[in-house]
mmCIF file of C-alpha atoms in Angstrom:
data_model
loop_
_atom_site.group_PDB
_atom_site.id
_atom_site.type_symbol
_atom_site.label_atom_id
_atom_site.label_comp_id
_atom_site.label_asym_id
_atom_site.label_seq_id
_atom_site.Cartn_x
_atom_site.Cartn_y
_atom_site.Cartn_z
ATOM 1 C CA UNK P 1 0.000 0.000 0.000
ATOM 2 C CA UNK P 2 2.792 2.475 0.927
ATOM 3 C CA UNK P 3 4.734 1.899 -2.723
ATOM 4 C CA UNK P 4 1.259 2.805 -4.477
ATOM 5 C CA UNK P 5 0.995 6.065 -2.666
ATOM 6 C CA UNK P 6 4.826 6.807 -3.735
ATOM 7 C CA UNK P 7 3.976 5.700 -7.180
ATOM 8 C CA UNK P 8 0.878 8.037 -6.890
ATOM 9 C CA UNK P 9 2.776 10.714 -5.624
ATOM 10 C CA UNK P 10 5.634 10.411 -8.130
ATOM 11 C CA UNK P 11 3.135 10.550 -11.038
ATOM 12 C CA UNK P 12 1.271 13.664 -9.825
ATOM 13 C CA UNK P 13 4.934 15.516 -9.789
ATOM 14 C CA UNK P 14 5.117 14.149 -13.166
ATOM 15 C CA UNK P 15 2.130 15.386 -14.411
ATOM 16 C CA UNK P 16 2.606 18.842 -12.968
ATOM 17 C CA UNK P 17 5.447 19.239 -14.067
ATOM 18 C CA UNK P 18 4.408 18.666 -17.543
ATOM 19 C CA UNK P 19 1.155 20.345 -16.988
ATOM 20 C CA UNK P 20 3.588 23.525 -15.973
ATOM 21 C CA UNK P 21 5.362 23.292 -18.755
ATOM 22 C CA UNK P 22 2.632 23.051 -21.317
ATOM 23 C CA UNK P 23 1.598 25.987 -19.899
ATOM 24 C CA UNK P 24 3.914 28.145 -20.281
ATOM 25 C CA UNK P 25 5.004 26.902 -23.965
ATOM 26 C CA UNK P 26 1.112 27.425 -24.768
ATOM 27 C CA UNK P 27 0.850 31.089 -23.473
ATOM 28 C CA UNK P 28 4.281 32.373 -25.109
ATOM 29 C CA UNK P 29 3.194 30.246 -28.286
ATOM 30 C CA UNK P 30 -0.430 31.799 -28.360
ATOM 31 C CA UNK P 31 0.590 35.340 -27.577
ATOM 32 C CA UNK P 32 3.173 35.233 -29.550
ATOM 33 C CA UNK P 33 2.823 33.658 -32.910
ATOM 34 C CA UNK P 34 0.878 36.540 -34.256
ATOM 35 C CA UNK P 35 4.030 38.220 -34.085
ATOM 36 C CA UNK P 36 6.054 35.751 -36.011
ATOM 37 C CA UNK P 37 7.081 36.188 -40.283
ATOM 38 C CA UNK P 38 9.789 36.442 -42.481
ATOM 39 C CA UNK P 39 10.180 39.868 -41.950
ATOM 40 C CA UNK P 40 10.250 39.700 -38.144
ATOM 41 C CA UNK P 41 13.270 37.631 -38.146
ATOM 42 C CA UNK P 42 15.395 39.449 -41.003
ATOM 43 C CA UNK P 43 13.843 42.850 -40.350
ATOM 44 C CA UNK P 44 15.883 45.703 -37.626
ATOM 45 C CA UNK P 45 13.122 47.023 -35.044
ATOM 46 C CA UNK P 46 11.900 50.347 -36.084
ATOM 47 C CA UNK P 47 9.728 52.815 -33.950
ATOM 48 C CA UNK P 48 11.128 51.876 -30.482
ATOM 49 C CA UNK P 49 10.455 48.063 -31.165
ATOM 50 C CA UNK P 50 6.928 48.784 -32.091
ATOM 51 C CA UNK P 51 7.632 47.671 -35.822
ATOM 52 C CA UNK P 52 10.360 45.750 -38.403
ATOM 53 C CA UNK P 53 11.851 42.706 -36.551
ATOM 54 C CA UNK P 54 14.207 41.653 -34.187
ATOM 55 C CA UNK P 55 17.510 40.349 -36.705
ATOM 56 C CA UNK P 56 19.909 42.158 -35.130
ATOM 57 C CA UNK P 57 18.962 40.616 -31.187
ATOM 58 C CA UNK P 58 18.892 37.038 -32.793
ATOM 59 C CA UNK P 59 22.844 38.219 -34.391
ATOM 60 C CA UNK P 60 23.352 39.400 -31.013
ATOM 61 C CA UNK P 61 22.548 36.364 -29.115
ATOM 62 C CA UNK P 62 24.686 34.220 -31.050
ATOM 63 C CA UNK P 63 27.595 36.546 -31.160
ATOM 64 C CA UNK P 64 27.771 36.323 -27.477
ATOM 65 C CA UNK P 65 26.866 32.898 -26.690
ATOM 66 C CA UNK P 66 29.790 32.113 -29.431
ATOM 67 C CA UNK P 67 32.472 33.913 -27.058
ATOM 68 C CA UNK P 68 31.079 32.728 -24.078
ATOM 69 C CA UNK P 69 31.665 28.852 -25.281
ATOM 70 C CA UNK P 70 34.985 30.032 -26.530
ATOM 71 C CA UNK P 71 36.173 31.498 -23.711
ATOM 72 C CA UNK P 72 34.467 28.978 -20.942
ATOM 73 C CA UNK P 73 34.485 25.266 -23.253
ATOM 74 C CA UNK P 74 38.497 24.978 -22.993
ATOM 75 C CA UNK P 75 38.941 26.567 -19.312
ATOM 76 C CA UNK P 76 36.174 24.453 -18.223
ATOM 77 C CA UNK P 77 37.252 20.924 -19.853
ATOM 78 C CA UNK P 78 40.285 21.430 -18.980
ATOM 79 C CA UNK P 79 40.001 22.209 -15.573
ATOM 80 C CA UNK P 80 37.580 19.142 -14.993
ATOM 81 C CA UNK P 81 40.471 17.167 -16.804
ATOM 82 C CA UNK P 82 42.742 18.651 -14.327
ATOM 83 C CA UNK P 83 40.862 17.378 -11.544
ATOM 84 C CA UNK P 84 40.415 13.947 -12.499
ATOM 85 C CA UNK P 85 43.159 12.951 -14.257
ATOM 86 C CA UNK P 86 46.396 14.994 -13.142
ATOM 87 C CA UNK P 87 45.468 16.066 -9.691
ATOM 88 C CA UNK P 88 45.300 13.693 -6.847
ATOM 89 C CA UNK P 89 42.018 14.436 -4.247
ATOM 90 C CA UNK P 90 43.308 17.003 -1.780
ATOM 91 C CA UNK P 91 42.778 20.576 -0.392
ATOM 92 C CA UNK P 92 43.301 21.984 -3.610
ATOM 93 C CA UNK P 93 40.815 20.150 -5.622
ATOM 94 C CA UNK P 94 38.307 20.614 -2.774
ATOM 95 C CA UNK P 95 38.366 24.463 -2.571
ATOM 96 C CA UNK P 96 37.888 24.658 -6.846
ATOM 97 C CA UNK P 97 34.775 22.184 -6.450
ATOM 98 C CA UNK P 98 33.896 24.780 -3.679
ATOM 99 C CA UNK P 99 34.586 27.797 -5.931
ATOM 100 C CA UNK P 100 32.823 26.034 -8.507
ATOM 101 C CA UNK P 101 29.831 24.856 -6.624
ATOM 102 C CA UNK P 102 30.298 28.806 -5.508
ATOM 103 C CA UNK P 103 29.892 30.721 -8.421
ATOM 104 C CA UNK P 104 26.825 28.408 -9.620
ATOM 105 C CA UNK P 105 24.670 30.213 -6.950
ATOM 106 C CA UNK P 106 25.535 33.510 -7.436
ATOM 107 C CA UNK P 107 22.836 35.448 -9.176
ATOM 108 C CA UNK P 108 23.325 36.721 -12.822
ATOM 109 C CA UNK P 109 22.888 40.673 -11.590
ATOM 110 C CA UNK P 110 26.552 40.163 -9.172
ATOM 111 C CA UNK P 111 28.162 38.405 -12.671
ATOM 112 C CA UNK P 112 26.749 41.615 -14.633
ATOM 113 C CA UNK P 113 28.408 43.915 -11.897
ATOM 114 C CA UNK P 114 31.493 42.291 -11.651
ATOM 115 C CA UNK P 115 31.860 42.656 -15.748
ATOM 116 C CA UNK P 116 30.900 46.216 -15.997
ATOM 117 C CA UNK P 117 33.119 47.149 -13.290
ATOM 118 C CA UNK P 118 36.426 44.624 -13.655
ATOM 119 C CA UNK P 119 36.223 44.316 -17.782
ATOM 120 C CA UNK P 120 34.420 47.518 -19.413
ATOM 121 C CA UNK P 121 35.685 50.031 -17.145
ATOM 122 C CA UNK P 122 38.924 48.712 -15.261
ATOM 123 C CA UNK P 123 40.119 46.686 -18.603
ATOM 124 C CA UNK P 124 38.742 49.163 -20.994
ATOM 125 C CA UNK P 125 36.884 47.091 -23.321
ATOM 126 C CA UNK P 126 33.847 48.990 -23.090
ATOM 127 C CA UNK P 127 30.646 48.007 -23.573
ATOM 128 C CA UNK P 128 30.827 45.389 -26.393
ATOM 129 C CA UNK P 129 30.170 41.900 -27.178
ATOM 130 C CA UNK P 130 33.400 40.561 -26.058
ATOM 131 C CA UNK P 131 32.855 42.237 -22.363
ATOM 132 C CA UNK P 132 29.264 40.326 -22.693
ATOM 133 C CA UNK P 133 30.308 37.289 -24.311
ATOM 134 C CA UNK P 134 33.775 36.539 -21.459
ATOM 135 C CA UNK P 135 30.427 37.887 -18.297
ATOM 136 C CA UNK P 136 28.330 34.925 -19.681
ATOM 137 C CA UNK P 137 31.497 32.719 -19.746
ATOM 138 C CA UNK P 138 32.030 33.171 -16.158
ATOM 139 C CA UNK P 139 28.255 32.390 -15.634
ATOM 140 C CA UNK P 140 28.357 29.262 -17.225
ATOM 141 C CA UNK P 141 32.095 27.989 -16.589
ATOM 142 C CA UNK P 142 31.275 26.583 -12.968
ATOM 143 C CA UNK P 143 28.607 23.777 -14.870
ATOM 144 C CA UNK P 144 30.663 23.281 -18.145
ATOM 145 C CA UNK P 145 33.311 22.240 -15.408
ATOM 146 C CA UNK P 146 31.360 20.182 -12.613
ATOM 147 C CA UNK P 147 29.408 18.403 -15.540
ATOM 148 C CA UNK P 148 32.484 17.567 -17.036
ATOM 149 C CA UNK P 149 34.209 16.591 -14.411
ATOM 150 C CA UNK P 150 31.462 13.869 -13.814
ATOM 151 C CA UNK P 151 31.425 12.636 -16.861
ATOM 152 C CA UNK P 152 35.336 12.380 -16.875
ATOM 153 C CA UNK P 153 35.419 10.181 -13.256
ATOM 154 C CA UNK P 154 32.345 7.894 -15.325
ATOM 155 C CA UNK P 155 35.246 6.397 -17.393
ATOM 156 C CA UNK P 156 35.518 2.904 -16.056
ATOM 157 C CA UNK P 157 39.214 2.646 -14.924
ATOM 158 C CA UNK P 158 39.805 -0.692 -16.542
ATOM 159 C CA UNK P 159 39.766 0.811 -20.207
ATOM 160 C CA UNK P 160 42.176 3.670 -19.051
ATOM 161 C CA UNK P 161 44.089 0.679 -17.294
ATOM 162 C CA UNK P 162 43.998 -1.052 -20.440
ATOM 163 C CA UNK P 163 45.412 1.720 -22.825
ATOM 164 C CA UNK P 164 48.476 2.013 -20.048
ATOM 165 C CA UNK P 165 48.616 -1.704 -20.672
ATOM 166 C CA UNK P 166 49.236 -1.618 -23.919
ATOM 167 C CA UNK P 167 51.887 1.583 -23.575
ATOM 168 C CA UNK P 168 49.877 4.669 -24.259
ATOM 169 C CA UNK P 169 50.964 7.984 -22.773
ATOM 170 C CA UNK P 170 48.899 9.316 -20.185
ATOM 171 C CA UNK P 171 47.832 12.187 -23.198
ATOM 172 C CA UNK P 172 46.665 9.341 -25.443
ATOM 173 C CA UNK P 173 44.956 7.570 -22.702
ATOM 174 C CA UNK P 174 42.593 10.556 -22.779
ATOM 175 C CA UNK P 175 42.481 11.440 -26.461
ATOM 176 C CA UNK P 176 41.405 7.849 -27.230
ATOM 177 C CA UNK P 177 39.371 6.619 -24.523
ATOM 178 C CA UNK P 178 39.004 9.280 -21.733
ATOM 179 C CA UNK P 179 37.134 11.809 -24.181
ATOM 180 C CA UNK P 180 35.430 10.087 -26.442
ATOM 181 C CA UNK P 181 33.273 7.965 -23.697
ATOM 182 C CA UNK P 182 33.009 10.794 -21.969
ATOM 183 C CA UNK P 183 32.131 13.343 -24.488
ATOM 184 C CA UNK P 184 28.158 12.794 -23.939
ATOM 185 C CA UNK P 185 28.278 14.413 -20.653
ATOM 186 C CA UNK P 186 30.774 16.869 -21.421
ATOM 187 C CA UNK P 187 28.121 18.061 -24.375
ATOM 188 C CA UNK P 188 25.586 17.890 -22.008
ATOM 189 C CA UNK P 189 26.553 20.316 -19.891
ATOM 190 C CA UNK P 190 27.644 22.811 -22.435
ATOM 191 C CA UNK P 191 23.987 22.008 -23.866
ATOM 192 C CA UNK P 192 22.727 23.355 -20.595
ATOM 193 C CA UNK P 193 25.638 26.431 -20.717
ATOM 194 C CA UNK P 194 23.854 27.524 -23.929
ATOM 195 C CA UNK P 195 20.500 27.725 -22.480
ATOM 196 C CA UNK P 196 21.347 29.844 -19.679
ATOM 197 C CA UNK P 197 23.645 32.195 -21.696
ATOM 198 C CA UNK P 198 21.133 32.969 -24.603
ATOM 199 C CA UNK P 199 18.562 33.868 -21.818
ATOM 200 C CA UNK P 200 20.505 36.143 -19.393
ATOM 201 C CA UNK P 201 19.306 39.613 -19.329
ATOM 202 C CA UNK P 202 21.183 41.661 -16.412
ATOM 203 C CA UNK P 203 24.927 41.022 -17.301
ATOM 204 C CA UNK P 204 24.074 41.621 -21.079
ATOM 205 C CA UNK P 205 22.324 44.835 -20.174
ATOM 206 C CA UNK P 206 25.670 45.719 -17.898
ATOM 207 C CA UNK P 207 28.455 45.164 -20.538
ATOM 208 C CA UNK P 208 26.804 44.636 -24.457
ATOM 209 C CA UNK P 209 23.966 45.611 -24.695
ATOM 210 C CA UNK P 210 22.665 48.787 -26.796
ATOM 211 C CA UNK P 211 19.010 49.823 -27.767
ATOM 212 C CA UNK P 212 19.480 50.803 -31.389
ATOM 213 C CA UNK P 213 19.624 48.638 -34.118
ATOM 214 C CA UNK P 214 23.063 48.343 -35.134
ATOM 215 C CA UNK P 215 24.380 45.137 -37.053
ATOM 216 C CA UNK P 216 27.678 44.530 -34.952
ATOM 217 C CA UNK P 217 30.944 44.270 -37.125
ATOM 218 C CA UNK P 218 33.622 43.217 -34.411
ATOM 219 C CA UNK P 219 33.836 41.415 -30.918
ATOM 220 C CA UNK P 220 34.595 45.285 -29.783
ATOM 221 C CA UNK P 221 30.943 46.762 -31.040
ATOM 222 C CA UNK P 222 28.100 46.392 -28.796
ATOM 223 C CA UNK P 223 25.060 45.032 -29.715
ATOM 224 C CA UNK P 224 21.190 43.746 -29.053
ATOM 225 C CA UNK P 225 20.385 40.691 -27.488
ATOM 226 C CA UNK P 226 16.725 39.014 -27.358
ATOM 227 C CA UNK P 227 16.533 39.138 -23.124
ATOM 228 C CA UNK P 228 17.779 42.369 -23.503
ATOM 229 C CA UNK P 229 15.024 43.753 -26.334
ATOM 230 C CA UNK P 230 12.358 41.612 -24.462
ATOM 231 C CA UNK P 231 13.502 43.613 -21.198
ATOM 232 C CA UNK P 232 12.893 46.735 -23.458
ATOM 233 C CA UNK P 233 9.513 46.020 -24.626
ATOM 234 C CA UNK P 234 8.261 44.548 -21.740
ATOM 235 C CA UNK P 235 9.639 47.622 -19.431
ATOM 236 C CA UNK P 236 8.011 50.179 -22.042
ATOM 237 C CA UNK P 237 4.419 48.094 -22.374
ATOM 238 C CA UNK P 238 2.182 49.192 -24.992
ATOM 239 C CA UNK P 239 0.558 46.922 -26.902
ATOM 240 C CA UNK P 240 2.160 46.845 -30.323
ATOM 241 C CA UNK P 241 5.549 46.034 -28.007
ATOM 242 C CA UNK P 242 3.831 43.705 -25.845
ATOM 243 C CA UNK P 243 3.043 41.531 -29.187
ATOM 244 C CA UNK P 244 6.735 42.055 -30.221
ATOM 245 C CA UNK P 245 7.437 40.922 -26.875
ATOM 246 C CA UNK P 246 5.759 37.564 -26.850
ATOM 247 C CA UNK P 247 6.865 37.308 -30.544
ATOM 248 C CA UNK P 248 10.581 37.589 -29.611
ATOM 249 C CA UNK P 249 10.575 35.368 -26.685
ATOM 250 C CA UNK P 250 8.942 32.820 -28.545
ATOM 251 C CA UNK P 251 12.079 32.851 -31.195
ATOM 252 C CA UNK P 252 14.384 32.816 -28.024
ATOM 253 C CA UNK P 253 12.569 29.458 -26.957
ATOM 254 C CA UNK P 254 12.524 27.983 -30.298
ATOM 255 C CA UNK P 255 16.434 29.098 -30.862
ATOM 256 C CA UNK P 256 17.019 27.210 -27.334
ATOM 257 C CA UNK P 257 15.393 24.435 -28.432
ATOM 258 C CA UNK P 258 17.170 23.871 -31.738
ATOM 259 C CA UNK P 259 20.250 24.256 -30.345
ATOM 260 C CA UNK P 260 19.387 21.679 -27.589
ATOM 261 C CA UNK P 261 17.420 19.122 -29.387
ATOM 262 C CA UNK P 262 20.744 19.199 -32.142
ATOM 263 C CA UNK P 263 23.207 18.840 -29.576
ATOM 264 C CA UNK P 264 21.325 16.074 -28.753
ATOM 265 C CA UNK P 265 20.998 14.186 -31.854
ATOM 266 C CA UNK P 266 25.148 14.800 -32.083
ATOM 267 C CA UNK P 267 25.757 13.324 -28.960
ATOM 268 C CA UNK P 268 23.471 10.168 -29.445
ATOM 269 C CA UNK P 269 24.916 9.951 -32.903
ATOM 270 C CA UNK P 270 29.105 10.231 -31.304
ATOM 271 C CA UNK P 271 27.792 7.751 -28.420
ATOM 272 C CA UNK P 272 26.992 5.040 -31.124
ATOM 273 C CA UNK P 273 29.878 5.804 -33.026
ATOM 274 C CA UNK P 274 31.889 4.939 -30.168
ATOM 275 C CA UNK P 275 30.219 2.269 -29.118
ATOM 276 C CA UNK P 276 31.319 0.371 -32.710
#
């Protein structure tokens, strides 16, 4: 009797869960998709946002998210490779899991600060989407490098003992069998990196963000971002914006999931692959 009331229990969390979901997809999908067309996604926003489209936030958004992954993929990687395969358990290891576990909690507005402060003003790089792009990298390093680093200590030791066996380096060891079995994990946490950083709004506004529509030509320009135009109509709220609103956070959702549903198939299809 007491395992069907945790069953029950387990499948109403389910449900809501879902149901909460739904939701939410429904309401940004009905509100929004009135919105949507050709020339909403190619278009620059004219009027304050209250016409054209939203091209140069979607440009924007990848820009930064680009840099961010750039910057935070190889420090974060490496660092988990660092911990697991150079770097025996000790007080070291245990204060950057703390660091890391650290930074994870602190919210996006302290990240925002720290880059207008530490990299526009005391580095000089201004307000540009290289100032935005390394702020989001910070944001997103601490999972890159936990997710990683549990995916790295999932290697069974036998195959690593194997390849020392058979007289591979330590280096080879993880080029040929540390990586590739771990590689599914490693993408999924960059998967999740890629959500967060296309949807943050307060370190964007601090270091890259701009209001007019200006095509970026350089990591040094600034530039629009969806969360940051969807701050701008929401904040100004009239209802031609309010429609451009829903209409560009729907294309931030669908741009999230594309990105997540092909990192997906690319993982299932390298798993397989390594597998044979």
């Amino acid at each position: 009797m007491k395992d069907k009331y945790i069953y029950a229990l387990l499948w109403a969390s389910t449900i809501v869960t879902a149901a909460i979901l739904i939701f939410i997809l429904g309401f940004v999908v009905l509100k929004g998709s009135s919105a949507l067309s050709i020339e909403f996604l190619i278009d620059i926003p004219r009027e304050g946002g209250e016409e054209g489209g939203i091209f140069p936030a979607i440009l924007g958004t990848f820009y930064l998210v680009a840099v961010a992954l750039v910057v935070a993929v190889p420090l974060g990687v490496g660092g988990a490779l660092y911990l697991v395969e150079f770097q025996k358990e000790n007080i070291i290891t245990k204060i950057i899991r703390l660091g890391a576990d650290t930074l994870n909690a602190v919210p996006s507005i302290i990240f925002g600060l720290f880059g207008f402060a530490f990299l526009v003003y005391y580095l000089k790089l201004g307000v540009c989407i290289l100032s935005g792009g390394i702020t989001l990298a910070f944001m997103v390093l601490p999972t890159i490098l936990r997710t990683s680093e549990e995916a790295l200590r999932a290697v069974p030791n036998w195959d690593k003992e194997g390849s020392y066996a058979l007289g591979a380096t330590k280096l080879q060891t993880i080029k040929n069998i540390v990586l590739p079995q771990s590689l599914s994990g490693i993408i999924t946490g960059i998967v999740l990196s890629i959500g967060r950083a296309a949807g943050e709004t307060a370190p964007i506004i601090f270091t890259a963000a701009i209001l007019n529509p200006v095509l970026p030509e350089s990591v040094f320009d600034p530039t629009m971002s969806l969360p940051s135009h969807l701050y701008t109509l929401v904040s100004e709220s009239t209802p031609e914006k309010l429609t451009n609103a829903y209409g560009t956070a729907l294309v931030l959702i669908i741009l999230v999931l594309i990105t997540t549903y092909s990192a997906m198939l690319f993982r299932k299809h390298f798993t397989r692959h390594v597998r044979r």
